Coordinates of C-alpha atoms in Angstrom, one line a residue:
X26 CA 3.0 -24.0 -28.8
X27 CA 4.1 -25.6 -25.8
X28 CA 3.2 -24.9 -22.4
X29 CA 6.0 -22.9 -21.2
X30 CA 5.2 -20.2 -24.0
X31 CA 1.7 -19.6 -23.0
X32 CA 1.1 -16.5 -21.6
X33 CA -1.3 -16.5 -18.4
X34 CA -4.6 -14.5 -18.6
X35 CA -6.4 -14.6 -15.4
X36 CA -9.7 -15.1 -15.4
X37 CA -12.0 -12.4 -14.0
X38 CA -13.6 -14.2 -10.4
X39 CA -16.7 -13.5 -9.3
X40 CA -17.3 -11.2 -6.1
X41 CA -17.3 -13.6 -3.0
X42 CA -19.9 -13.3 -0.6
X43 CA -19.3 -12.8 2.9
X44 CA -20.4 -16.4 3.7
X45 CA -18.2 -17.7 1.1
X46 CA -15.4 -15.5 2.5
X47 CA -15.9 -17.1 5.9
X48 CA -15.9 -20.4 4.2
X49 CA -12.7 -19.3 2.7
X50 CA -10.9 -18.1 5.9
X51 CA -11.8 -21.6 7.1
X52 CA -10.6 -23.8 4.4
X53 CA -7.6 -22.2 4.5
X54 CA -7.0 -22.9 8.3
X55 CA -7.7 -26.3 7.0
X56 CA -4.9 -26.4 4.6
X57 CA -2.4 -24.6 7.1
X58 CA -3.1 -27.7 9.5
X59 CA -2.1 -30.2 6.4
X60 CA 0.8 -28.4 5.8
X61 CA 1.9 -28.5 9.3
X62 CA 1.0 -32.3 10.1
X63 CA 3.1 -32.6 6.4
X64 CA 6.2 -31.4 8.5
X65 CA 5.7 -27.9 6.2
X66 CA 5.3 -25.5 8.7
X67 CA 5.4 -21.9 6.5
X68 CA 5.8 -20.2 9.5
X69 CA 9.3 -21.9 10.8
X70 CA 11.2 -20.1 8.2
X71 CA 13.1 -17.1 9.4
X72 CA 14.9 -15.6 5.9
X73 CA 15.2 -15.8 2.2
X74 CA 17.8 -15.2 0.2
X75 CA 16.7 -12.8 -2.4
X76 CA 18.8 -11.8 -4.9
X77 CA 17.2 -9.8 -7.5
X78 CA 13.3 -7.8 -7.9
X79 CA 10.9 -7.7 -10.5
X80 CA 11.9 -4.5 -11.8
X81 CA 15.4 -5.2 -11.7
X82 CA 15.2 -8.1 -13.9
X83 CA 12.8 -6.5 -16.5
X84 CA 15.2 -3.8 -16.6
X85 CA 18.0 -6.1 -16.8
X86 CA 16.8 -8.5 -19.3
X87 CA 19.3 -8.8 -21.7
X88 CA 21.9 -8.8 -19.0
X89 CA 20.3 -11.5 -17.2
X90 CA 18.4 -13.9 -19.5
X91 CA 19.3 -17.4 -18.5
X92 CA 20.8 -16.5 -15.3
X93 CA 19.2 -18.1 -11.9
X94 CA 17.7 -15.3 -9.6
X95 CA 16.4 -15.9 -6.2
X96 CA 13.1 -13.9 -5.7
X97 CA 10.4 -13.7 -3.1
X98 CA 7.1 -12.4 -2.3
X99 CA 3.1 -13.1 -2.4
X100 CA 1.2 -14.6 -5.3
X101 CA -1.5 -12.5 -6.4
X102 CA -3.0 -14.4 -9.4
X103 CA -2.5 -18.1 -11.0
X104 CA -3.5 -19.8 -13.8
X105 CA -3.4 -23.6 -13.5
X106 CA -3.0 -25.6 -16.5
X107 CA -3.0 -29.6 -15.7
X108 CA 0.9 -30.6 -15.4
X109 CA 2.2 -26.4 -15.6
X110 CA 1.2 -22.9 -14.2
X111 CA 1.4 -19.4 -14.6
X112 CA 1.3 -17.1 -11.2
X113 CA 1.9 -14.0 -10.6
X114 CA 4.1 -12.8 -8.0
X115 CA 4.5 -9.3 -6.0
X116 CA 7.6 -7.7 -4.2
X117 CA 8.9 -3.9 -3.6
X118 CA 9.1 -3.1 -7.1
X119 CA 5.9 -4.5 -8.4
X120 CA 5.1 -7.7 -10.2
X121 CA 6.7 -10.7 -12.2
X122 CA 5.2 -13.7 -14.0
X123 CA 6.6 -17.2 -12.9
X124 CA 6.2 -20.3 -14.5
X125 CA 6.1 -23.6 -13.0
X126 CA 6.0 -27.1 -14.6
X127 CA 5.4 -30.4 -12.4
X128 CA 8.7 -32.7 -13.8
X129 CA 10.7 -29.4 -13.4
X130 CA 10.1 -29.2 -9.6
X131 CA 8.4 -32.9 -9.4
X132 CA 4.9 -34.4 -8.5
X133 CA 5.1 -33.7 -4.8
X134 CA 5.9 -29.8 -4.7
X135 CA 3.4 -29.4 -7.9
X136 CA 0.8 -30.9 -5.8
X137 CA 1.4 -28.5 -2.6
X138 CA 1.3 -26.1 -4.7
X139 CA -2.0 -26.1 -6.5
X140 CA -3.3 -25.9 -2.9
X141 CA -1.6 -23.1 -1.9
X142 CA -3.7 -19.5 -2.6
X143 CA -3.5 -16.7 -4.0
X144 CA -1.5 -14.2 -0.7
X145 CA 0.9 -16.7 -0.2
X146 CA 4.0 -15.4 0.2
X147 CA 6.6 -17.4 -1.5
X148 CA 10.5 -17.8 -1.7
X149 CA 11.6 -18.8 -5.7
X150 CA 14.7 -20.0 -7.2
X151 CA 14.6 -20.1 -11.1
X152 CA 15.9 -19.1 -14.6
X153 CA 15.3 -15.3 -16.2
X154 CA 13.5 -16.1 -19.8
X155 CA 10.8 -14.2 -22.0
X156 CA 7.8 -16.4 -23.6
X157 CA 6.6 -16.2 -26.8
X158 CA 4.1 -13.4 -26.1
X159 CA 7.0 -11.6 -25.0
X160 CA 6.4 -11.9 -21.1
X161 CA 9.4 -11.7 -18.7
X162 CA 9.5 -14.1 -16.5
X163 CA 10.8 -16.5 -14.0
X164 CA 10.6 -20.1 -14.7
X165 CA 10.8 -22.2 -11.4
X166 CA 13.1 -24.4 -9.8
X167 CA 12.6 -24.5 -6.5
X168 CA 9.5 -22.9 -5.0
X169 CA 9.2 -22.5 -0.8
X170 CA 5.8 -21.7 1.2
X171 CA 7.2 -19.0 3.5
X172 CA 3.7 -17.7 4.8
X173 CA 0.7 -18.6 4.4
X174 CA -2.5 -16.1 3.9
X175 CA -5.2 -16.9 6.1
X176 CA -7.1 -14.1 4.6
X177 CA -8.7 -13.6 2.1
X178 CA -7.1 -11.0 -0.3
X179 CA -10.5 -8.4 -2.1
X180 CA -10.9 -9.5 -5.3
X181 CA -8.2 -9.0 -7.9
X182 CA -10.9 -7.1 -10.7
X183 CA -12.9 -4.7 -8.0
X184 CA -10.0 -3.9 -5.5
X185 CA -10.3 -2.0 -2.5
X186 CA -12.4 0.6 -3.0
X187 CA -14.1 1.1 0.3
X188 CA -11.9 4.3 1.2
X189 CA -12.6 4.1 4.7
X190 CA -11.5 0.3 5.0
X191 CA -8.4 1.0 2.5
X192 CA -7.6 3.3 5.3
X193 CA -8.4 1.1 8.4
X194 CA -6.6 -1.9 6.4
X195 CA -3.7 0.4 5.1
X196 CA -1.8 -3.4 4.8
X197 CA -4.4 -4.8 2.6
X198 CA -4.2 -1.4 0.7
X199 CA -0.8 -1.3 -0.2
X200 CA -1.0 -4.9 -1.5
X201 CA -3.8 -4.1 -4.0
X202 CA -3.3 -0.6 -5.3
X203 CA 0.4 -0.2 -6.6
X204 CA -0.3 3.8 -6.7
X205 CA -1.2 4.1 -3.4
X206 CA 2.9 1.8 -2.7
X207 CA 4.4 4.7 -5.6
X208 CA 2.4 7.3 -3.1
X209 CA 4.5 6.8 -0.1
X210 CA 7.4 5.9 -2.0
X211 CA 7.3 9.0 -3.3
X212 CA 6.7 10.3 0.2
X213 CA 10.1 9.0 1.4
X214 CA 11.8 10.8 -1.6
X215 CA 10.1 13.9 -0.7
X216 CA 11.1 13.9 2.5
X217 CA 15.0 12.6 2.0
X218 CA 15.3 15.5 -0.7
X219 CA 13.8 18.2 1.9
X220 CA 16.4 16.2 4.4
X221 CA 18.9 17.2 1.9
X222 CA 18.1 20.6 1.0
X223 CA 18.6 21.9 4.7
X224 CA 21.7 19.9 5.6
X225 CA 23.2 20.4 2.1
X226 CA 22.7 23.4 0.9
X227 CA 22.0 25.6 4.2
X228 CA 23.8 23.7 6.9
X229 CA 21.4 23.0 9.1
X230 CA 21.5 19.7 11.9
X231 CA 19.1 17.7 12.5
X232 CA 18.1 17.1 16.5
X233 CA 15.1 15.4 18.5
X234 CA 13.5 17.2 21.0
X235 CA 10.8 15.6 23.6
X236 CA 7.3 15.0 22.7
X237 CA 5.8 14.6 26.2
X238 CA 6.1 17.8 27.4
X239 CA 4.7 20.2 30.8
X240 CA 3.6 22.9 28.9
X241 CA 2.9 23.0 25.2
X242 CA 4.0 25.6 23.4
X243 CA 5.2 27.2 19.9
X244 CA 1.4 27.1 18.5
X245 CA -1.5 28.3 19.3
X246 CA -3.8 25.0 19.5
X247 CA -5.1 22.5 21.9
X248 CA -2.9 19.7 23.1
X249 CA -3.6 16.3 24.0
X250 CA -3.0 15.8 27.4
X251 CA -1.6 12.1 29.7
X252 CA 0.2 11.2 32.2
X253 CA 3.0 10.1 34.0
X254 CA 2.4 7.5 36.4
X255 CA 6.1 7.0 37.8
X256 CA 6.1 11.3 38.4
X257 CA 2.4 11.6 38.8
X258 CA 2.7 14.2 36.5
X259 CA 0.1 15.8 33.7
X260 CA 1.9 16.2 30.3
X261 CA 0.5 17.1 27.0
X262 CA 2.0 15.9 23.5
X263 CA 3.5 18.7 22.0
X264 CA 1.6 20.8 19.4
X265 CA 5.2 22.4 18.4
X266 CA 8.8 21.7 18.6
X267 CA 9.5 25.7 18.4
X268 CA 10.9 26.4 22.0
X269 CA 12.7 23.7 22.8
X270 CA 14.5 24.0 19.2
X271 CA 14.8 27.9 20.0
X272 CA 16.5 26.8 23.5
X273 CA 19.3 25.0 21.1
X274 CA 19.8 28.4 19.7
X275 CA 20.9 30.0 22.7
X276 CA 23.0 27.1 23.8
X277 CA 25.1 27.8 20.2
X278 CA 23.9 25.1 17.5
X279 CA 23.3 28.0 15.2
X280 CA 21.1 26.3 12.6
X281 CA 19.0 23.0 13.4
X282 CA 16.3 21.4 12.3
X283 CA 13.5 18.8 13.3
X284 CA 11.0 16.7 11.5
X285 CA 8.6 15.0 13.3
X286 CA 5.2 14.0 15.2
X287 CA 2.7 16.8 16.3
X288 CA -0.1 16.9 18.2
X289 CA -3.3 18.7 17.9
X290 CA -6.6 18.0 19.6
X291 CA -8.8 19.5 16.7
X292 CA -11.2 18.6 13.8
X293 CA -10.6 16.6 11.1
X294 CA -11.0 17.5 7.7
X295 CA -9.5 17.1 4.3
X296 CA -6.1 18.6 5.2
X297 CA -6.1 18.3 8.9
X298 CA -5.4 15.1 11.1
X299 CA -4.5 15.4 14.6
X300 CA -1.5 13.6 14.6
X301 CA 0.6 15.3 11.7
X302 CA 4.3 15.3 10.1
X303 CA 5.6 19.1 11.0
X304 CA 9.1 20.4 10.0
X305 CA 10.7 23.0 12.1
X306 CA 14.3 24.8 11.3
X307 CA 16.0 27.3 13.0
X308 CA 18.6 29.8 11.6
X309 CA 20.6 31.9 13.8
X310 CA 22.0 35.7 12.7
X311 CA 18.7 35.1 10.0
X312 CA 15.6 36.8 9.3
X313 CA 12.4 36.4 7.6
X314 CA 13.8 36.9 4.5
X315 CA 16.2 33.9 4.7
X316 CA 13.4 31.4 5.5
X317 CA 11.7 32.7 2.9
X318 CA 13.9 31.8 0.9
X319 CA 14.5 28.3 2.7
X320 CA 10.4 27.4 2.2
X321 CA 10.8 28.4 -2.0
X322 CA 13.8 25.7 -2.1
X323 CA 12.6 22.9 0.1
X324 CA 9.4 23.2 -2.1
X325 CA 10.4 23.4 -5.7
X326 CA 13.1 21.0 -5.0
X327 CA 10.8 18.2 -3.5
X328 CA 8.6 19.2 -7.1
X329 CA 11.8 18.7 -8.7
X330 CA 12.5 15.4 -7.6
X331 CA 9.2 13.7 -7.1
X332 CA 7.9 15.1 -10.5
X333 CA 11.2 16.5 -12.3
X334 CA 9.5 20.1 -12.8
X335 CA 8.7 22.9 -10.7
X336 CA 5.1 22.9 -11.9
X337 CA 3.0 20.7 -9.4
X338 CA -0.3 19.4 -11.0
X339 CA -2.3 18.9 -8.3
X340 CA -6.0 17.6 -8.7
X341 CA -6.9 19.7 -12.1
X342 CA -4.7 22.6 -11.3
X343 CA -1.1 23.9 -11.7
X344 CA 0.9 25.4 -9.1
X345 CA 4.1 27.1 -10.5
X346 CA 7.0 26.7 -7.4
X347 CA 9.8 28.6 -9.2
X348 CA 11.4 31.2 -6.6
X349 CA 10.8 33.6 -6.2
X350 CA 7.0 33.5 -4.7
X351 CA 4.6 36.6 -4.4
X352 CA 4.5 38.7 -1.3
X353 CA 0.9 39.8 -0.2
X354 CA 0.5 42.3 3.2
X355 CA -2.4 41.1 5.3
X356 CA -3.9 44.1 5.5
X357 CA -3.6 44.8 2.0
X358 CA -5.2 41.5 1.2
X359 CA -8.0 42.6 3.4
X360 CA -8.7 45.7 1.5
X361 CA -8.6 44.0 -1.5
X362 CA -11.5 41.2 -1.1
X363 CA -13.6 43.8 1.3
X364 CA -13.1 47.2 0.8
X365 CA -12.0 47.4 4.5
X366 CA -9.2 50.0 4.5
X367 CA -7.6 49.3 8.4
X368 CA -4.3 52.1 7.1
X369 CA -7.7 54.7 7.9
X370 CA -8.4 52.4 11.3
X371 CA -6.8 53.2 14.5
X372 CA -8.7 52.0 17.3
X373 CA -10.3 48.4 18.5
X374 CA -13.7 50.5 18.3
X375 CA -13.4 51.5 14.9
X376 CA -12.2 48.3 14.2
X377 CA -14.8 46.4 15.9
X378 CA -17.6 48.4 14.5
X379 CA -16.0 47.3 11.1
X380 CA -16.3 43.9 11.4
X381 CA -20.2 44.1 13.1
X382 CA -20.8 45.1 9.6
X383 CA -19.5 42.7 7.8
X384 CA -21.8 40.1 9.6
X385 CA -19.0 38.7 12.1
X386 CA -20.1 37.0 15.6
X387 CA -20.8 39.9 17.9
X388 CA -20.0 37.4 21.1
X389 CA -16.5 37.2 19.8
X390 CA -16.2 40.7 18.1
X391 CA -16.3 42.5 21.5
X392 CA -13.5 40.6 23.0
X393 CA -11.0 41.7 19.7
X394 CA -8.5 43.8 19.3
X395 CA -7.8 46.3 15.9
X396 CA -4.7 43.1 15.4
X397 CA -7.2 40.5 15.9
X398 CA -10.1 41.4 13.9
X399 CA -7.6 42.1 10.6
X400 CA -6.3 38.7 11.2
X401 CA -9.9 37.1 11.7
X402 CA -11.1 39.0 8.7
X403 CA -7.9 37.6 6.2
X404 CA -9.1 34.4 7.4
X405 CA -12.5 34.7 7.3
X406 CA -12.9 36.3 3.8
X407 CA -9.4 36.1 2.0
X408 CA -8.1 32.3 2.3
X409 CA -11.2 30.8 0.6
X410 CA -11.3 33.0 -2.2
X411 CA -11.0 30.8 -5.3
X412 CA -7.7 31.4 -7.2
X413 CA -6.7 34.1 -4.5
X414 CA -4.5 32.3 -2.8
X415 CA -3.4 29.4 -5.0
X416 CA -0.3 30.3 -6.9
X417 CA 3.0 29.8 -4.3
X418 CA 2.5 33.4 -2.2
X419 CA 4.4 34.7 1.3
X420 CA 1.5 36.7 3.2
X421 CA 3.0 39.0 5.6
X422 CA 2.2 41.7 8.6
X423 CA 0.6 39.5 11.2
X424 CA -0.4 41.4 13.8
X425 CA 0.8 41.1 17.0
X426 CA -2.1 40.0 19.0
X427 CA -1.5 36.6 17.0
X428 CA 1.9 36.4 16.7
X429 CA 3.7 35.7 20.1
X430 CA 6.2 34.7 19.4
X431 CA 7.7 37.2 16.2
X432 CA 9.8 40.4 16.5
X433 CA 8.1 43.3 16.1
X434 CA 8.3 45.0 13.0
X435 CA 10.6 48.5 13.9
X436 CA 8.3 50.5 11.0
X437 CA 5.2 49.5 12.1
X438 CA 5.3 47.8 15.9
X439 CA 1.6 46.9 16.0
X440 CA 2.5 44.1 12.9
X441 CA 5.0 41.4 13.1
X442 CA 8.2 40.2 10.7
X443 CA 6.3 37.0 10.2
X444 CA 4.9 35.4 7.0
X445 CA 2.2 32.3 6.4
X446 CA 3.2 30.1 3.1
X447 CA -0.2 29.8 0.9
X448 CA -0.4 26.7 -2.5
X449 CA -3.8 26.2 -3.4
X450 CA -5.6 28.5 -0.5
X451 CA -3.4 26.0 1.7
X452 CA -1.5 27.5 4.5
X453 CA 1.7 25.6 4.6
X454 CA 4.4 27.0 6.5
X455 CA 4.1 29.8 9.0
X456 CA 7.8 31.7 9.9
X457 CA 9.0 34.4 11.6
X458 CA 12.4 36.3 12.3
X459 CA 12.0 35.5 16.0
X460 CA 11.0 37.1 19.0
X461 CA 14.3 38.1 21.4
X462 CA 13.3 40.5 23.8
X463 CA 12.9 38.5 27.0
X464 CA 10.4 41.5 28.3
X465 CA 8.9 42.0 25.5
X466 CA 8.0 37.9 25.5
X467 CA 7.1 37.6 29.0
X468 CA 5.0 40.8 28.5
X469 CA 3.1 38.9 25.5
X470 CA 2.9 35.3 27.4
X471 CA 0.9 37.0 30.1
X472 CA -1.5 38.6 27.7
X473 CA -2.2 35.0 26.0
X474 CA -2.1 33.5 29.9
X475 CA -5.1 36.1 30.4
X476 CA -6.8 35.2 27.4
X477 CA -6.5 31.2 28.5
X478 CA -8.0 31.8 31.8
X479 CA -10.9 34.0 31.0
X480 CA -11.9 31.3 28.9
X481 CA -11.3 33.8 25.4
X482 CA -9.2 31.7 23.8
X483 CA -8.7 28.2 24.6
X484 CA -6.0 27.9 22.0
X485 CA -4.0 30.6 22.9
X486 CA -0.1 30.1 24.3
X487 CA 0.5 29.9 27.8
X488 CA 3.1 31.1 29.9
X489 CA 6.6 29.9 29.5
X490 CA 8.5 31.2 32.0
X491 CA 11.7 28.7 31.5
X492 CA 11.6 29.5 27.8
X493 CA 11.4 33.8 28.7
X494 CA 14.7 32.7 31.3
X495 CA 16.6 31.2 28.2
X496 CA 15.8 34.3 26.1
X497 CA 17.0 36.4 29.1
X498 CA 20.5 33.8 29.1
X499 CA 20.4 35.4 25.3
X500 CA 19.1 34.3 21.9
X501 CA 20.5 35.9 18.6
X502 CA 18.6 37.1 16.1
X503 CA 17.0 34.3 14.9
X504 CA 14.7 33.1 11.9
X505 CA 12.7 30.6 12.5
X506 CA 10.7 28.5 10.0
X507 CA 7.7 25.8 10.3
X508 CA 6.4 23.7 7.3
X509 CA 3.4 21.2 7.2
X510 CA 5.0 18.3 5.8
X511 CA 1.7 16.1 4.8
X512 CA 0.4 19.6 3.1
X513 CA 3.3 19.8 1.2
X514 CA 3.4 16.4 0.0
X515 CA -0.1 16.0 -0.6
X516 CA 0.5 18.8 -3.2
X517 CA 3.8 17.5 -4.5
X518 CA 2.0 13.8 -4.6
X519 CA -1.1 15.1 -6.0
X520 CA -2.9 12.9 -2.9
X521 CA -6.8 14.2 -2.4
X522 CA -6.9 14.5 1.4
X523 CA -4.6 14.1 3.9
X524 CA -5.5 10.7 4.9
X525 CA -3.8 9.5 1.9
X526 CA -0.6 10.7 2.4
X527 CA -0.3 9.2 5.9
X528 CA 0.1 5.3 6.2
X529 CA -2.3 4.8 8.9
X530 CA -4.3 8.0 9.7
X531 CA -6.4 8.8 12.4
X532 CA -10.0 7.0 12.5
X533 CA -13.1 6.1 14.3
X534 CA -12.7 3.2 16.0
X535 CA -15.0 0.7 13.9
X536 CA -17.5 -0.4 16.7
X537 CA -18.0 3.3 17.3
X538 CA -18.3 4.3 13.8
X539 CA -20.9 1.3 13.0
X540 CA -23.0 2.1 16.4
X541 CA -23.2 5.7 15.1
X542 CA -24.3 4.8 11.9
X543 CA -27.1 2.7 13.6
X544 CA -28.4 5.4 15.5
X545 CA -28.5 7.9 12.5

């Protein structure tokens, strides 16, 4: 069996210490010097002409055995074998063996590259053929350093499985675990197919809206808050796009949509990170009902594409996303878990007295309305009910006192036409056929301004009065619909928290989180 028709089995390495690592990072500095004082600079090259991928050609074999292919990317494994080698080498689509032999690319380049190390990012020209074993491969004419790896890459067998480094290192990540690369390519998909669904198939465009704003609005939440220098001027970063996308209603773009960066200055947890992907859309002459709709398609068509069935399996479960989703009245919910009837409820007193006995804070009971306490109580005692809330379900009649922003409902005004998206006990999307009364908003803005300075709810939206001027210019009835992208995805991607469906997600500076550590 000659040496071209071996097929490479890397040896398992043993776990470098962090001395030896050190001792790596040095000798590799060492070699970069050579290489430059050779006149081999890797880091003077500015392109490489790549003309196939690894996937491509395995694909492709039969179409392109034989043919030359120009390839590029970073060696991850080698296997040295006197006058030949096997390596391994990684690019967008995953891996493909290479084979080089010294009198095909001659005594000089052979030698360079038995130095080089495994990270290297390479350049190849060479020939598409299978070995004995059956391996696709790439067998090497001309081979070019294009980078050199000063680092030292974790070791091929163990990975990276510290998860809070794979997050701080998302680079070093996406090298080493090809799921976590399929992850956020799926993530693109996702996204382009949601893309899609609204421009497509309801007509919606897309526009950008500012993210430093004066006042921050569309949520109840707390902002981040900066600073202009040039207009010495206190901004926040938005927590919503809703008003300014409303304001493109009145001016007559009758259906757009954003998808972007918000900001909320809150915890962290499994499926909260304050800087998140949020989609808004906007539908004039619509109602409730049509973004209802609009949530069931974007949904089971992202399902459709990522996983080519409405069913998302998510972490041991099975969410069914076929339209059309169950409808569950807050209220009714209430009842339902508690026993709490509020249909027999009429006042705040009856209401608070209600909630003092089912164990709620008294400090914040006596500053609650009848609205508020059914919408503490869903929250409370409803969402983390196991199974209650995991199969796709609209839950509608929000009361007022939380909903700002919502028309009224003409049956019943003390709810609103408003609904909250639930998959897997998750709220993810919150709509509403919009508020258009410019009294009836600036009426509702003070009573949140009031709650904000007496220090009751710090989250709760402040006055607006430029957004209660465009209502008053006129804004049509209007359905309006937000939708937590990285919630979404995370279900559609089966992803465990929501660190791992954002690339570089919000952490603890490392000197902080080690001095904490220390202390504890």
């Amino acid at each position: 069996m000659g040496e071209d028709q071996v097929k490479a089995n890397v040896p398992e390495e043993e776990e470098l210490s962090e001395e030896k690592i050190s001792e790596q990072r040095k000798i590799r500095r060492e070699k970069l010097k050579a290489l430059q004082e050779a006149g081999r600079n890797p880091f003077v090259h500015e392109k490489w002409n790549v003309t196939a991928h690894s996937k491509d050609i395995k694909d492709n074999f039969e179409a392109m055995e034989d043919q030359e292919v120009s390839i590029a990317g970073r060696m991850m494994s080698r296997r040295i074998m006197g006058k030949a080698a096997f390596f391994d080498i990684q690019d967008k689509q995953g891996r493909i063996q290479c084979y080089i032999k010294r009198d095909e690319v001659g005594e000089e380049e052979y030698k360079w590259f038995k130095a080089d190390d495994i990270g290297d990012i390479f350049g190849i020209e060479g020939v598409v053929f299978k070995t004995n074993h059956g391996e696709i491969s790439v067998r090497v004419t001309k081979l070019v350093l294009l980078s050199k790896s000063l680092q030292v890459l974790p070791n091929k067998f163990q990975g990276l499985k510290d998860q809070d480094l794979r997050y701080r290192q998302r680079y070093v990540d996406l090298i080493m675990n090809e799921e976590v690369r399929e992850m956020f390519v799926k993530r693109a998909k996702a996204i382009r197919e949601i893309k899609r669904v609204l421009e497509e198939d309801y007509g919606y465009l897309e526009v950008d809206t500012p993210i430093l704003v004066n006042i921050a609005g569309g949520a109840n939440a707390r902002p981040f808050a900066t600073h202009h220098n040039t207009l010495d001027l206190d901004m926040k970063l938005r927590i919503s796009n809703e008003l300014n996308l409303k304001r493109l209603i009145v001016g007559g773009l009758d259906r757009v949509y954003e998808m972007g960066k918000m900001f909320r200055n809150e915890g962290m947890d499994r499926n909260h990170n304050p800087e998140f992907t949020s989609m808004e859309c906007y539908m004039a002459y619509g109602n409730m009902e049509d973004t209802m709709d609009v949530t069931e398609q974007i949904v089971y068509n992202a399902a459709m594409k990522i996983n080519g069935s409405p069913i998302i399996k998510y972490q041991g479960k099975e969410f069914d996303t076929t339209p059309p989703w169950r409808r569950l009245n807050m209220a009714d919910a209430v009842k339902e878990i508690t026993g709490v009837d509020f249909d027999k409820i009429d006042t705040d007193e009856e209401a608070r007295k209600v909630a003092l006995e089912k164990g709620m804070d008294p400090d914040e009971v006596k500053n609650w309305t009848r609205g508020k306490i059914i919408a503490e109580m869903f929250e409370e005692f409803c969402e983390d009910v196991p199974g209650y809330l995991d199969q796709p379900t609209f839950v509608i009649g929000h009361p007022v006192e939380v909903s700002p922003l919502s028309k009224r409902d003409p049956e019943d005004p003390r709810i609103t036409r408003r609904f909250e998206a639930y998959i897997n006990g998750w709220e993810i999307a919150n709509a509403f056929s919009e508020l258009n009364d410019p009294i009836d908003q600036y009426e509702r803005f003070v009573a949140q301004q009031h709650q904000l300075d007496a220090g009751i709810d710090d989250e709760a939206h402040p006055m607006d009065l430029d957004f209660v001027n465009a209502l008053e210019v006129g804004l049509p009835p209007t359905g309006g619909l937000g939708v937590g992208i990285d919630r979404v995805l995370m279900l559609v991607c089966n992803a465990p928290t929501i660190r791992d469906i954002i690339l570089f997600p919000t952490m603890k500076p490392l000197e902080k989180k080690e001095k904490k550590e220390e202390e504890e």
